[in-house]
């Protein structure tokens, strides 16, 4: 079945550091890939998505590229801010209409 | 304001006492879904619904029921809750299919 594997956290960075959170997936066919973010005490919000190979999703300075050859969708940001502290979830969906999330990676950014 | 609402936000109950968590969306979305969030496991899908009267099992449906009699509402029913159903529950909706989903604020359930 489909599955998503994310790098384990927590991740702690200093402000303005470069961020990478790794995500790999297992799926048949061509799933859509997502990054969701959960701020403390809130529900998840869509951060970015990509629906086909080589697509790049981007939002709020975050980027991720759909790499079919490596089955990956790594999240990157060039310069993190304290306000980026949150839990980040990689997810996929396919034609079966169910949704699979990774375990989540907690990011803490220190001033 | 476009939103997904859940009630209650917090609930402490005892084993075996039936409960319902309500979910409502005001965006005329066709797709609705329930998830549970547990430490180290991320979100796992319980049930989803593609439209009125159409529901399907997700990854972890055991011990849960749902219904979709109206487009806007998708209640989650625990007929006989057990302690292993203690979790944080999220309802979500999207226009069609599990694409961009809008999440509710969550319901923290404790079963004693």
PDB file of N, CA and C in Angstrom, chain A residues 32 34 36 38 41-46 49 51 89 93-94 96-104, chain B residues 9 31 35 37 40-43 45 48 50 58-59 88 90 97-105:
ATOM      1  N   UNK A  32      -0.423  12.508  -6.014  1.00  0.00           N
ATOM      2  CA  UNK A  32      -0.177  13.911  -5.709  1.00  0.00           C
ATOM      3  C   UNK A  32       0.537  13.977  -4.374  1.00  0.00           C
ATOM      4  N   UNK A  34       2.047  16.427  -1.043  1.00  0.00           N
ATOM      5  CA  UNK A  34       1.703  17.626  -0.290  1.00  0.00           C
ATOM      6  C   UNK A  34       2.658  17.803   0.887  1.00  0.00           C
ATOM      7  N   UNK A  36       1.978  19.739   4.541  1.00  0.00           N
ATOM      8  CA  UNK A  36       1.080  20.465   5.430  1.00  0.00           C
ATOM      9  C   UNK A  36       1.888  20.934   6.639  1.00  0.00           C
ATOM     10  N   UNK A  38       1.503  22.382  10.753  1.00  0.00           N
ATOM     11  CA  UNK A  38       0.634  22.489  11.927  1.00  0.00           C
ATOM     12  C   UNK A  38       1.311  23.373  12.954  1.00  0.00           C
ATOM     13  N   UNK A  41      -1.317  24.134  18.625  1.00  0.00           N
ATOM     14  CA  UNK A  41      -2.718  24.269  19.000  1.00  0.00           C
ATOM     15  C   UNK A  41      -3.684  24.422  17.846  1.00  0.00           C
ATOM     16  N   UNK A  42      -3.211  24.226  16.624  1.00  0.00           N
ATOM     17  CA  UNK A  42      -4.081  24.431  15.467  1.00  0.00           C
ATOM     18  C   UNK A  42      -4.203  23.168  14.624  1.00  0.00           C
ATOM     19  N   UNK A  43      -5.132  23.205  13.690  1.00  0.00           N
ATOM     20  CA  UNK A  43      -5.239  22.141  12.701  1.00  0.00           C
ATOM     21  C   UNK A  43      -4.182  22.318  11.622  1.00  0.00           C
ATOM     22  N   UNK A  44      -4.134  21.380  10.697  1.00  0.00           N
ATOM     23  CA  UNK A  44      -3.140  21.447   9.631  1.00  0.00           C
ATOM     24  C   UNK A  44      -3.569  22.435   8.557  1.00  0.00           C
ATOM     25  N   UNK A  45      -2.570  23.030   7.908  1.00  0.00           N
ATOM     26  CA  UNK A  45      -2.818  23.917   6.772  1.00  0.00           C
ATOM     27  C   UNK A  45      -1.954  23.448   5.619  1.00  0.00           C
ATOM     28  N   UNK A  46      -2.497  23.510   4.422  1.00  0.00           N
ATOM     29  CA  UNK A  46      -1.697  23.156   3.258  1.00  0.00           C
ATOM     30  C   UNK A  46      -0.593  24.191   3.077  1.00  0.00           C
ATOM     31  N   UNK A  49       1.976  21.962  -2.715  1.00  0.00           N
ATOM     32  CA  UNK A  49       1.668  20.666  -3.298  1.00  0.00           C
ATOM     33  C   UNK A  49       2.265  20.559  -4.698  1.00  0.00           C
ATOM     34  N   UNK A  51       1.541  17.916  -8.280  1.00  0.00           N
ATOM     35  CA  UNK A  51       0.657  16.858  -8.766  1.00  0.00           C
ATOM     36  C   UNK A  51       1.283  15.961  -9.826  1.00  0.00           C
ATOM     37  N   UNK A  89       4.205  18.036   7.903  1.00  0.00           N
ATOM     38  CA  UNK A  89       3.772  16.709   7.489  1.00  0.00           C
ATOM     39  C   UNK A  89       3.849  16.581   5.973  1.00  0.00           C
ATOM     40  N   UNK A  93      -1.718  11.501  -1.942  1.00  0.00           N
ATOM     41  CA  UNK A  93      -3.022  10.937  -2.277  1.00  0.00           C
ATOM     42  C   UNK A  93      -2.953  10.413  -3.699  1.00  0.00           C
ATOM     43  N   UNK A  94      -3.781   9.410  -3.954  1.00  0.00           N
ATOM     44  CA  UNK A  94      -3.821   8.879  -5.303  1.00  0.00           C
ATOM     45  C   UNK A  94      -5.270   8.655  -5.714  1.00  0.00           C
ATOM     46  N   UNK A  96      -7.163   6.309  -5.409  1.00  0.00           N
ATOM     47  CA  UNK A  96      -8.008   5.558  -4.479  1.00  0.00           C
ATOM     48  C   UNK A  96      -8.738   6.482  -3.519  1.00  0.00           C
ATOM     49  N   UNK A  97      -8.399   7.769  -3.543  1.00  0.00           N
ATOM     50  CA  UNK A  97      -9.075   8.784  -2.733  1.00  0.00           C
ATOM     51  C   UNK A  97      -8.785   8.737  -1.245  1.00  0.00           C
ATOM     52  N   UNK A  98      -7.878   7.871  -0.836  1.00  0.00           N
ATOM     53  CA  UNK A  98      -7.461   7.989   0.558  1.00  0.00           C
ATOM     54  C   UNK A  98      -6.208   8.842   0.631  1.00  0.00           C
ATOM     55  N   UNK A  99      -5.820   9.169   1.827  1.00  0.00           N
ATOM     56  CA  UNK A  99      -4.746  10.124   2.068  1.00  0.00           C
ATOM     57  C   UNK A  99      -3.792   9.502   3.068  1.00  0.00           C
ATOM     58  N   UNK A 100      -2.486   9.580   2.781  1.00  0.00           N
ATOM     59  CA  UNK A 100      -1.498   9.045   3.716  1.00  0.00           C
ATOM     60  C   UNK A 100      -0.553  10.168   4.133  1.00  0.00           C
ATOM     61  N   UNK A 101      -0.347  10.259   5.442  1.00  0.00           N
ATOM     62  CA  UNK A 101       0.557  11.264   6.001  1.00  0.00           C
ATOM     63  C   UNK A 101       1.791  10.597   6.587  1.00  0.00           C
ATOM     64  N   UNK A 102       2.887  11.330   6.571  1.00  0.00           N
ATOM     65  CA  UNK A 102       4.064  10.913   7.313  1.00  0.00           C
ATOM     66  C   UNK A 102       3.865  11.188   8.793  1.00  0.00           C
ATOM     67  N   UNK A 103       4.853  10.814   9.589  1.00  0.00           N
ATOM     68  CA  UNK A 103       4.747  10.929  11.049  1.00  0.00           C
ATOM     69  C   UNK A 103       4.894  12.366  11.534  1.00  0.00           C
ATOM     70  N   UNK A 104       5.367  13.250  10.677  1.00  0.00           N
ATOM     71  CA  UNK A 104       5.539  14.638  11.079  1.00  0.00           C
ATOM     72  C   UNK A 104       6.949  14.916  11.581  1.00  0.00           C
TER      73      UNK A 104
ATOM     74  N   UNK B   9     -14.480  20.482  21.445  1.00  0.00           N
ATOM     75  CA  UNK B   9     -13.036  20.613  21.271  1.00  0.00           C
ATOM     76  C   UNK B   9     -12.279  19.714  22.244  1.00  0.00           C
ATOM     77  N   UNK B  31     -15.817  16.406  -0.538  1.00  0.00           N
ATOM     78  CA  UNK B  31     -14.990  15.430   0.158  1.00  0.00           C
ATOM     79  C   UNK B  31     -14.808  15.833   1.618  1.00  0.00           C
ATOM     80  N   UNK B  35      -9.471  12.100  10.693  1.00  0.00           N
ATOM     81  CA  UNK B  35      -8.141  11.600  10.999  1.00  0.00           C
ATOM     82  C   UNK B  35      -7.955  11.560  12.510  1.00  0.00           C
ATOM     83  N   UNK B  37      -4.643  11.783  15.256  1.00  0.00           N
ATOM     84  CA  UNK B  37      -3.228  12.119  15.334  1.00  0.00           C
ATOM     85  C   UNK B  37      -2.665  11.583  16.630  1.00  0.00           C
ATOM     86  N   UNK B  40       4.253  10.238  17.079  1.00  0.00           N
ATOM     87  CA  UNK B  40       5.105   9.301  16.360  1.00  0.00           C
ATOM     88  C   UNK B  40       4.427   8.590  15.198  1.00  0.00           C
ATOM     89  N   UNK B  41       3.121   8.753  15.084  1.00  0.00           N
ATOM     90  CA  UNK B  41       2.387   8.072  14.005  1.00  0.00           C
ATOM     91  C   UNK B  41       1.817   9.048  12.992  1.00  0.00           C
ATOM     92  N   UNK B  42       1.904  10.325  13.257  1.00  0.00           N
ATOM     93  CA  UNK B  42       1.345  11.293  12.329  1.00  0.00           C
ATOM     94  C   UNK B  42      -0.169  11.226  12.308  1.00  0.00           C
ATOM     95  N   UNK B  43      -0.743  11.552  11.173  1.00  0.00           N
ATOM     96  CA  UNK B  43      -2.193  11.469  10.999  1.00  0.00           C
ATOM     97  C   UNK B  43      -2.539  10.182  10.268  1.00  0.00           C
ATOM     98  N   UNK B  45      -5.883   8.179   8.578  1.00  0.00           N
ATOM     99  CA  UNK B  45      -7.243   8.413   8.115  1.00  0.00           C
ATOM    100  C   UNK B  45      -8.177   7.346   8.671  1.00  0.00           C
ATOM    101  N   UNK B  48     -13.520   8.399   5.138  1.00  0.00           N
ATOM    102  CA  UNK B  48     -13.701   9.546   4.281  1.00  0.00           C
ATOM    103  C   UNK B  48     -15.003   9.403   3.499  1.00  0.00           C
ATOM    104  N   UNK B  50     -16.803  10.786  -0.200  1.00  0.00           N
ATOM    105  CA  UNK B  50     -16.671  11.504  -1.467  1.00  0.00           C
ATOM    106  C   UNK B  50     -17.882  12.397  -1.725  1.00  0.00           C
ATOM    107  N   UNK B  58     -10.898   4.315   5.836  1.00  0.00           N
ATOM    108  CA  UNK B  58      -9.519   4.734   5.662  1.00  0.00           C
ATOM    109  C   UNK B  58      -8.582   3.676   6.212  1.00  0.00           C
ATOM    110  N   UNK B  59      -7.530   4.153   6.836  1.00  0.00           N
ATOM    111  CA  UNK B  59      -6.487   3.253   7.328  1.00  0.00           C
ATOM    112  C   UNK B  59      -6.859   2.557   8.642  1.00  0.00           C
ATOM    113  N   UNK B  88      -6.089  12.774  19.381  1.00  0.00           N
ATOM    114  CA  UNK B  88      -6.503  14.068  18.853  1.00  0.00           C
ATOM    115  C   UNK B  88      -7.120  13.821  17.483  1.00  0.00           C
ATOM    116  N   UNK B  90      -9.088  15.069  13.953  1.00  0.00           N
ATOM    117  CA  UNK B  90      -9.276  16.176  13.026  1.00  0.00           C
ATOM    118  C   UNK B  90     -10.263  15.792  11.940  1.00  0.00           C
ATOM    119  N   UNK B  97     -12.289  15.131  -3.738  1.00  0.00           N
ATOM    120  CA  UNK B  97     -11.129  14.273  -3.583  1.00  0.00           C
ATOM    121  C   UNK B  97     -10.165  14.820  -2.570  1.00  0.00           C
ATOM    122  N   UNK B  98      -9.180  14.011  -2.167  1.00  0.00           N
ATOM    123  CA  UNK B  98      -8.240  14.413  -1.116  1.00  0.00           C
ATOM    124  C   UNK B  98      -7.163  15.341  -1.632  1.00  0.00           C
ATOM    125  N   UNK B  99      -7.520  16.427  -2.231  1.00  0.00           N
ATOM    126  CA  UNK B  99      -6.551  17.405  -2.729  1.00  0.00           C
ATOM    127  C   UNK B  99      -6.296  18.406  -1.621  1.00  0.00           C
ATOM    128  N   UNK B 100      -6.434  19.665  -1.864  1.00  0.00           N
ATOM    129  CA  UNK B 100      -6.206  20.675  -0.832  1.00  0.00           C
ATOM    130  C   UNK B 100      -7.287  20.561   0.228  1.00  0.00           C
ATOM    131  N   UNK B 101      -6.904  20.087   1.400  1.00  0.00           N
ATOM    132  CA  UNK B 101      -7.875  19.881   2.468  1.00  0.00           C
ATOM    133  C   UNK B 101      -7.814  21.011   3.481  1.00  0.00           C
ATOM    134  N   UNK B 102      -8.985  21.357   4.005  1.00  0.00           N
ATOM    135  CA  UNK B 102      -9.111  22.361   5.050  1.00  0.00           C
ATOM    136  C   UNK B 102      -9.458  21.620   6.332  1.00  0.00           C
ATOM    137  N   UNK B 103      -8.661  21.868   7.361  1.00  0.00           N
ATOM    138  CA  UNK B 103      -8.796  21.114   8.599  1.00  0.00           C
ATOM    139  C   UNK B 103      -9.544  21.918   9.663  1.00  0.00           C
ATOM    140  N   UNK B 104     -10.296  21.186  10.467  1.00  0.00           N
ATOM    141  CA  UNK B 104     -10.895  21.772  11.651  1.00  0.00           C
ATOM    142  C   UNK B 104      -9.851  21.952  12.740  1.00  0.00           C
ATOM    143  N   UNK B 105     -10.246  22.537  13.871  1.00  0.00           N
ATOM    144  CA  UNK B 105      -9.299  22.848  14.948  1.00  0.00           C
ATOM    145  C   UNK B 105      -8.899  21.657  15.794  1.00  0.00           C
TER     146      UNK B 105
END
